[in-house]
Amino acid sequence: MKILSIVGARPNFMKIKPIYEEFKQRKIEQVLVHTGQHYDENMNRVFFEDLELPKPDVFLGIGSGTHGVQTGAMMSRIEEVLSEEKPDLTVVVGDVNSTLAGAISSIKMQIPVAHVEAGYRSFDMRMPEEINRILVDRISQFLFAPTEDAVTNLISEGADKKRIFFVGNVMVETLLSHFQKSKKSNILKILSLVPNSYGLMTIHRAENTADKKILIDLFNSLAKIDIKIIVPLHPRTKKVLEEAGYLKNIGKNIEIIEPLGYLDFLWLMSNSKFIMTDSGGIQEEALMLDVPCITLRENTERVVTLKNGANILIGMDPLKLSSAISEISKRKKKYPKPPLWDDKVSKRIADAIIGHPELYFL
Ligand code: UD1
């Protein structure tokens, strides 16, 4: 049996890690393909090092572009790789453009697709990721759902029940197996930070960076808050703020840093008083680390994180920011964890793929 896995963007790397290791342990032949969607040192290589992922077997070097240009270029190259490698199954993870390109190219060549992180829905078609999720789930033969609500979403869309497997959250498996290692990080020392004395923010979504005024309003209102805020800045957000000439005028309590590697970020997050983010995966990691989370979006596909107040949605409304921070900072406590968010997710995935050869048929 031969399995080909496709990754490309930062949040893919921690999702593929445990799956890759599980297949390796079972001596399954594997091909790891990297589309090159993320290519900067700190968006890409540092993750392969931190996660001890092998160098990809195939690197496509596609890089940035509009959605059509990027996805199209990936599809045409992935098709070539698939015809050469002839895998029995393709694994795609998450909801990025590399996930979509991999799934479409594979199914068009009659190669079955396994989608890890199936069924998440924000019900917001303004998000490119929501479009990717819906399309990938519709054409995949194995739907690996992280939560019970994701299973419900798939069923209500008419997915074939025997193709849905509730396996839990694979990113959590990576977090659990790397947390100990993250404690060796020097990031607090480098930034001269004391645990629990600062907030952390990440912001990069297309919807949140398209209007520079909204983005700057958010930073302005952060500047009025009496706590240090660390912001590892995504290249797209950096570009918007730079072009607006805002970076040199940023509030004194705000410290802009380069995007961090996996282990440094995990350690910085676990020691923070709270986190503000528009990322998907960080909402889940915050819950696992018991760090209160403020999500800078109107909706979330990670609805399970909203339970027990671990995560609150405030959109990009600067007026809601300071009250959200004071409310959520009081809440720091141990949050109950969702079922199957554990260290056996990749085992469940591999068991399903190996145990259900009948599902390979389209
Ligand atoms: C992608 C995912 C998003 C995920 C995010 C994590 C899609 C549709 N979106 O968004 O779901 O949360 O990754 O980071 O796939 N750039 C660089 N260097 C890089 C990568 C990107 O400078 O290594 C810049 C380029 O200017 C590029 C922009 O960032 O145009 C956006 O990159 P892109 O890959 O299109 O999407 P992300 O915003 O990173």
Coordinates of C-alpha atoms and ligand atoms in Angstrom, one line a residue:
M1 CA 0.0 0.0 0.0
K2 CA 1.2 3.5 -0.9
I3 CA -0.1 6.7 0.7
L4 CA 0.6 10.2 -0.7
S5 CA 0.2 13.1 1.7
I6 CA -0.1 16.7 0.7
V7 CA 0.9 19.7 2.8
G8 CA 1.7 23.3 1.9
A9 CA 0.9 25.9 4.6
R10 CA 1.9 26.4 8.2
P11 CA -1.1 24.8 9.8
N12 CA -0.8 21.7 7.7
F13 CA 2.6 20.7 9.1
M14 CA 1.5 19.9 12.7
K15 CA -1.6 18.0 11.4
I16 CA 0.4 15.7 9.2
K17 CA 3.1 14.9 11.7
P18 CA 1.4 12.2 13.8
I19 CA -0.3 10.6 10.8
Y20 CA 3.1 10.4 9.0
E21 CA 4.6 8.8 12.0
E22 CA 1.8 6.3 12.4
F23 CA 2.0 5.1 8.8
K24 CA 5.8 4.9 9.1
Q25 CA 5.5 2.7 12.2
R26 CA 3.1 0.4 10.2
K27 CA 5.7 0.2 7.4
I28 CA 3.4 1.8 4.8
E29 CA 5.1 3.3 1.8
Q30 CA 4.7 7.1 1.9
V31 CA 5.2 10.1 -0.3
L32 CA 5.2 13.5 1.3
V33 CA 4.4 16.3 -1.1
H34 CA 4.9 20.0 -0.2
T35 CA 3.2 22.5 -2.5
G36 CA 5.4 25.4 -1.4
Q37 CA 2.3 27.6 -0.5
H38 CA 4.3 28.8 2.5
Y39 CA 8.0 29.2 1.8
D40 CA 9.4 31.8 4.2
E41 CA 11.9 30.3 6.7
N42 CA 9.7 31.1 9.7
M43 CA 6.5 29.9 8.0
N44 CA 7.9 26.7 6.8
R45 CA 11.4 25.2 7.5
V46 CA 11.4 25.9 11.2
F47 CA 8.2 23.8 11.5
F48 CA 9.9 20.8 9.8
E49 CA 12.7 21.1 12.2
D50 CA 10.6 21.6 15.3
L51 CA 8.3 18.7 14.4
E52 CA 11.2 16.6 13.1
L53 CA 9.3 16.0 9.9
P54 CA 11.4 14.5 7.1
K55 CA 12.3 16.6 4.1
P56 CA 9.4 16.4 1.7
D57 CA 9.9 13.8 -1.1
V58 CA 8.5 16.3 -3.6
F59 CA 8.6 20.1 -3.3
L60 CA 6.5 21.9 -5.8
G61 CA 7.7 25.5 -5.0
I62 CA 4.3 27.1 -6.0
G63 CA 4.4 30.0 -3.7
S64 CA 2.0 32.9 -3.4
G65 CA -0.6 34.2 -5.9
T66 CA -4.3 34.8 -6.2
H67 CA -6.5 31.9 -5.2
G68 CA -7.0 30.8 -8.9
V69 CA -3.4 31.2 -9.8
Q70 CA -2.1 29.4 -6.7
T71 CA -4.7 26.6 -6.6
G72 CA -4.4 26.0 -10.4
A73 CA -0.6 25.9 -10.4
M74 CA -0.8 23.4 -7.5
M75 CA -3.3 21.2 -9.3
S76 CA -1.3 20.9 -12.5
R77 CA 1.9 19.9 -10.6
I78 CA 0.1 17.6 -8.2
E79 CA -1.4 15.8 -11.1
E80 CA 2.0 15.1 -12.5
V81 CA 3.2 13.8 -9.2
L82 CA 0.2 11.5 -8.8
S83 CA 0.6 10.0 -12.3
E84 CA 4.2 9.2 -11.5
E85 CA 3.7 7.9 -7.9
K86 CA 0.3 6.2 -8.4
P87 CA -0.6 6.1 -4.7
D88 CA -3.6 4.0 -3.4
L89 CA -4.8 7.0 -1.4
T90 CA -4.2 10.7 -1.0
V91 CA -4.3 12.3 2.5
V92 CA -5.1 16.0 2.8
V93 CA -5.4 18.0 6.1
G94 CA -7.1 21.2 7.1
D95 CA -8.7 23.7 4.9
V96 CA -6.0 25.6 3.0
N97 CA -5.6 26.0 -0.8
S98 CA -3.1 23.1 -0.8
T99 CA -5.8 20.9 0.7
L100 CA -8.3 21.8 -2.0
A101 CA -5.8 21.4 -4.8
G102 CA -4.6 18.0 -3.5
A103 CA -8.2 16.7 -3.2
I104 CA -9.4 17.8 -6.6
S105 CA -6.3 16.6 -8.5
S106 CA -6.5 13.2 -6.7
I107 CA -10.2 12.5 -7.2
K108 CA -10.0 13.5 -10.8
M109 CA -7.5 10.8 -11.3
Q110 CA -9.8 8.3 -9.5
I111 CA -7.5 8.1 -6.5
P112 CA -9.5 8.1 -3.2
V113 CA -9.0 11.0 -0.8
A114 CA -8.9 11.0 3.0
H115 CA -9.7 14.4 4.5
V116 CA -8.4 15.0 8.0
E117 CA -10.4 17.7 9.9
A118 CA -13.6 17.1 7.9
G119 CA -16.9 18.7 8.8
Y120 CA -15.8 22.0 10.4
R121 CA -18.2 24.7 9.2
S122 CA -18.2 28.4 9.9
F123 CA -21.2 28.9 7.6
D124 CA -19.5 32.0 6.3
M125 CA -18.7 31.8 2.6
R126 CA -16.6 35.0 2.7
M127 CA -13.9 32.8 4.1
P128 CA -11.8 31.0 1.5
E129 CA -11.2 28.2 4.0
E130 CA -15.0 27.6 4.3
I131 CA -15.2 27.1 0.5
N132 CA -12.2 24.7 0.7
R133 CA -13.8 22.7 3.5
I134 CA -17.1 22.2 1.8
L135 CA -15.6 21.2 -1.5
V136 CA -13.0 18.9 -0.1
D137 CA -15.5 17.1 2.1
R138 CA -17.9 16.6 -0.8
I139 CA -15.3 14.7 -2.8
S140 CA -13.5 12.8 -0.1
Q141 CA -13.9 9.0 0.5
F142 CA -12.7 9.1 4.2
L143 CA -14.0 12.0 6.3
F144 CA -12.1 12.2 9.6
A145 CA -14.0 14.5 11.9
P146 CA -12.4 16.2 14.9
T147 CA -15.6 16.8 16.9
E148 CA -19.2 15.6 17.2
D149 CA -20.6 18.8 15.7
A150 CA -18.4 18.3 12.7
V151 CA -20.0 14.8 12.3
T152 CA -23.5 16.4 12.5
N153 CA -22.5 19.0 9.8
L154 CA -21.4 16.2 7.5
I155 CA -24.6 14.2 8.0
S156 CA -26.8 17.2 7.5
E157 CA -25.0 17.8 4.2
G158 CA -25.9 14.3 3.1
A159 CA -22.5 12.7 3.5
D160 CA -22.5 8.9 3.4
K161 CA -22.4 7.9 7.1
K162 CA -20.1 4.9 6.6
R163 CA -17.4 7.3 5.3
I164 CA -17.5 9.5 8.4
F165 CA -15.1 8.6 11.2
F166 CA -15.2 10.6 14.5
V167 CA -11.4 10.3 15.3
G168 CA -10.7 13.5 17.4
N169 CA -8.3 16.3 16.8
V170 CA -5.0 15.4 15.3
M171 CA -3.4 18.8 16.1
V172 CA -4.0 18.0 19.7
E173 CA -2.0 14.8 19.4
T174 CA 0.9 16.9 18.1
L175 CA 0.5 19.4 20.9
L176 CA 0.5 16.7 23.6
S177 CA 3.6 15.0 22.2
H178 CA 5.6 18.3 21.8
F179 CA 4.6 20.3 24.9
Q180 CA 7.4 18.9 27.1
K181 CA 9.9 19.8 24.4
S182 CA 8.5 23.4 24.2
K183 CA 9.5 24.0 27.8
K184 CA 13.1 24.2 26.6
S185 CA 12.2 27.2 24.5
N186 CA 14.1 30.4 25.4
I187 CA 11.4 32.7 24.0
L188 CA 10.4 34.2 27.3
K189 CA 14.0 35.1 28.1
I190 CA 14.6 36.5 24.6
L191 CA 11.5 38.7 24.9
S192 CA 12.2 39.5 28.7
L193 CA 8.7 38.2 29.7
V194 CA 7.4 37.0 33.0
P195 CA 4.8 34.2 32.7
N196 CA 1.1 35.3 32.9
S197 CA 2.0 39.0 32.5
Y198 CA 1.3 39.5 28.8
G199 CA -1.3 38.9 26.1
L200 CA -0.5 37.4 22.7
M201 CA -2.2 38.2 19.4
T202 CA -2.1 36.7 15.9
I203 CA -4.0 38.2 13.0
H204 CA -3.7 37.3 9.4
R205 CA -7.1 36.3 7.8
A206 CA -7.9 37.8 4.4
E207 CA -11.2 39.1 5.8
N208 CA -9.4 40.9 8.6
T209 CA -6.6 42.4 6.7
A210 CA -8.4 43.5 3.6
D211 CA -9.5 46.8 5.2
K212 CA -6.5 48.6 6.7
K213 CA -8.6 51.0 8.7
I214 CA -10.3 48.2 10.6
L215 CA -6.9 46.6 11.3
I216 CA -5.4 49.9 12.5
D217 CA -8.4 50.6 14.7
L218 CA -7.9 47.3 16.4
F219 CA -4.2 48.1 17.0
N220 CA -5.1 51.6 18.2
S221 CA -7.5 50.2 20.8
L222 CA -4.9 47.6 21.9
A223 CA -2.5 50.4 22.5
K224 CA -4.9 51.8 25.2
I225 CA -4.8 48.6 27.2
D226 CA -2.5 48.5 30.2
I227 CA -0.8 45.2 29.4
K228 CA 2.0 44.1 27.2
I229 CA 0.8 42.5 23.9
I230 CA 3.2 40.3 21.8
V231 CA 2.3 40.1 18.1
P232 CA 4.1 37.5 15.9
L233 CA 3.2 39.1 12.6
H234 CA 2.1 37.1 9.6
P235 CA 3.8 38.4 6.3
R236 CA 0.4 39.5 4.9
T237 CA -0.5 41.6 7.9
K238 CA 3.0 43.1 8.1
K239 CA 2.7 44.2 4.5
V240 CA -0.6 46.0 5.1
L241 CA 0.7 47.8 8.2
E242 CA 3.9 48.7 6.5
E243 CA 2.2 50.1 3.5
A244 CA 0.0 52.2 5.7
G245 CA 3.2 53.5 7.5
Y246 CA 1.7 52.3 10.8
L247 CA 4.5 50.0 12.1
K248 CA 6.6 52.9 13.4
N249 CA 3.6 54.5 15.2
I250 CA 2.5 51.3 16.9
G251 CA 1.5 51.5 20.6
K252 CA 4.4 51.2 23.2
N253 CA 2.8 48.2 24.9
I254 CA 2.7 46.3 21.6
E255 CA 5.7 44.3 20.6
I256 CA 5.8 43.1 17.0
I257 CA 8.0 40.1 16.4
E258 CA 8.6 37.7 13.4
P259 CA 6.3 34.6 13.1
L260 CA 7.6 32.0 15.5
G261 CA 8.3 28.3 15.1
Y262 CA 6.0 25.7 16.6
L263 CA 7.8 25.1 19.9
D264 CA 8.5 28.7 20.7
F265 CA 4.9 29.7 19.9
L266 CA 3.5 26.8 22.1
W267 CA 5.6 27.9 25.0
L268 CA 4.8 31.6 24.5
M269 CA 1.1 30.8 24.3
S270 CA 1.0 28.5 27.3
N271 CA 2.5 31.3 29.5
S272 CA 0.3 34.1 28.3
K273 CA -2.6 35.6 30.3
F274 CA -4.9 35.4 27.3
I275 CA -4.7 35.1 23.5
M276 CA -6.4 37.1 20.7
T277 CA -6.5 35.5 17.4
D278 CA -8.3 35.0 14.1
S279 CA -6.6 31.6 13.5
G280 CA -8.6 28.4 13.6
G281 CA -6.0 26.1 15.2
I282 CA -5.0 28.5 17.9
Q283 CA -8.5 28.5 19.3
E284 CA -8.1 24.8 19.8
E285 CA -4.6 25.0 21.2
A286 CA -5.6 27.7 23.7
L287 CA -8.4 25.4 25.0
M288 CA -5.9 22.6 25.5
L289 CA -3.4 24.9 27.3
D290 CA -6.2 26.5 29.4
V291 CA -5.4 29.9 28.0
P292 CA -8.5 32.1 27.6
C293 CA -9.1 33.0 24.0
I294 CA -10.7 36.0 22.3
T295 CA -11.4 35.3 18.7
L296 CA -11.4 38.2 16.3
R297 CA -14.1 36.8 14.1
E298 CA -17.9 36.9 14.0
N299 CA -18.1 33.1 13.8
T300 CA -16.0 30.0 14.3
E301 CA -16.0 26.5 12.8
R302 CA -14.4 25.4 16.1
V303 CA -17.7 25.7 18.0
V304 CA -16.6 23.2 20.6
T305 CA -14.1 25.8 22.0
L306 CA -17.0 28.2 22.8
K307 CA -18.3 25.9 25.5
N308 CA -17.6 26.9 29.1
G309 CA -16.4 30.3 28.0
A310 CA -12.9 29.2 27.0
N311 CA -13.3 31.2 23.8
I312 CA -15.4 34.2 23.0
L313 CA -16.1 35.8 19.6
I314 CA -15.9 39.6 19.3
G315 CA -15.3 40.2 15.6
M316 CA -13.0 43.0 14.7
D317 CA -14.8 45.4 17.0
P318 CA -12.3 47.5 18.9
L319 CA -15.0 48.7 21.3
K320 CA -15.5 45.2 22.5
L321 CA -11.8 44.5 23.0
S322 CA -11.0 45.9 26.4
S323 CA -14.2 44.5 28.1
A324 CA -13.5 41.2 26.5
I325 CA -9.9 41.2 27.9
S326 CA -11.0 42.1 31.4
E327 CA -13.8 39.5 31.3
I328 CA -11.7 36.7 30.0
S329 CA -8.6 37.3 32.0
K330 CA -10.7 36.6 35.1
R331 CA -11.6 33.2 33.7
K332 CA -8.3 31.5 33.6
K333 CA -9.1 28.0 34.8
K334 CA -9.0 24.4 33.7
Y335 CA -11.4 23.9 30.9
P336 CA -13.0 20.5 30.1
K337 CA -11.5 19.0 27.0
P338 CA -13.6 17.7 24.1
P339 CA -13.9 13.9 23.6
L340 CA -11.1 12.2 21.6
W341 CA -8.8 15.2 21.7
D342 CA -6.0 12.9 22.8
D343 CA -2.8 11.1 21.7
K344 CA -4.5 8.3 19.7
V345 CA -6.0 10.3 16.8
S346 CA -3.5 9.2 14.2
K347 CA -4.0 5.5 15.3
R348 CA -7.7 5.8 14.7
I349 CA -7.1 7.4 11.3
A350 CA -4.7 4.6 10.3
D351 CA -7.0 1.9 11.6
A352 CA -9.9 3.3 9.5
I353 CA -7.8 3.6 6.3
I354 CA -6.3 0.1 6.7
G355 CA -9.5 -1.5 8.0
H356 CA -11.9 -0.2 5.3
P357 CA -10.5 -1.1 1.8
E358 CA -14.1 -1.1 0.5
L359 CA -14.2 2.7 1.0
Y360 CA -11.5 3.2 -1.6
F361 CA -14.0 2.6 -4.3
L362 CA -15.5 5.9 -5.5
Ligands
UD1_1 C1 -3.1 30.4 4.6 C2 -4.5 29.7 4.7 C3 -5.1 30.0 6.0 C4 -4.1 29.7 7.2 C5 -2.8 30.4 6.9 C6 -1.8 30.1 8.0 C7 -5.6 29.5 2.5 C8 -6.8 30.0 1.7 N1 -5.4 30.1 3.6 O1 -3.3 31.8 4.5 O2 -6.2 29.3 6.2 O3 -4.7 30.1 8.4 O4 -2.3 30.0 5.7 O5 -0.7 31.0 7.9 O6 -4.9 28.6 2.1 N2 3.4 35.0 2.4 C9 4.7 35.2 2.6 N3 5.5 34.1 2.9 C10 5.0 32.9 3.0 C11 3.6 32.7 2.8 C12 2.9 33.8 2.5 O7 5.3 36.3 2.5 O8 5.8 32.0 3.3 C13 2.5 36.2 2.1 C14 2.4 36.5 0.6 O9 2.4 37.8 0.5 C15 1.0 35.9 0.3 C16 0.3 36.1 1.6 O10 1.3 36.0 2.6 O11 0.4 36.5 -0.8 C17 -0.8 35.1 1.8 O12 -0.3 33.8 1.7 P1 -1.3 32.6 1.3 O13 -0.6 31.3 1.2 O14 -2.1 33.0 0.1 O15 -2.4 32.5 2.5 P2 -2.3 32.8 4.0 O16 -2.8 34.1 4.3 O17 -0.9 32.5 4.6

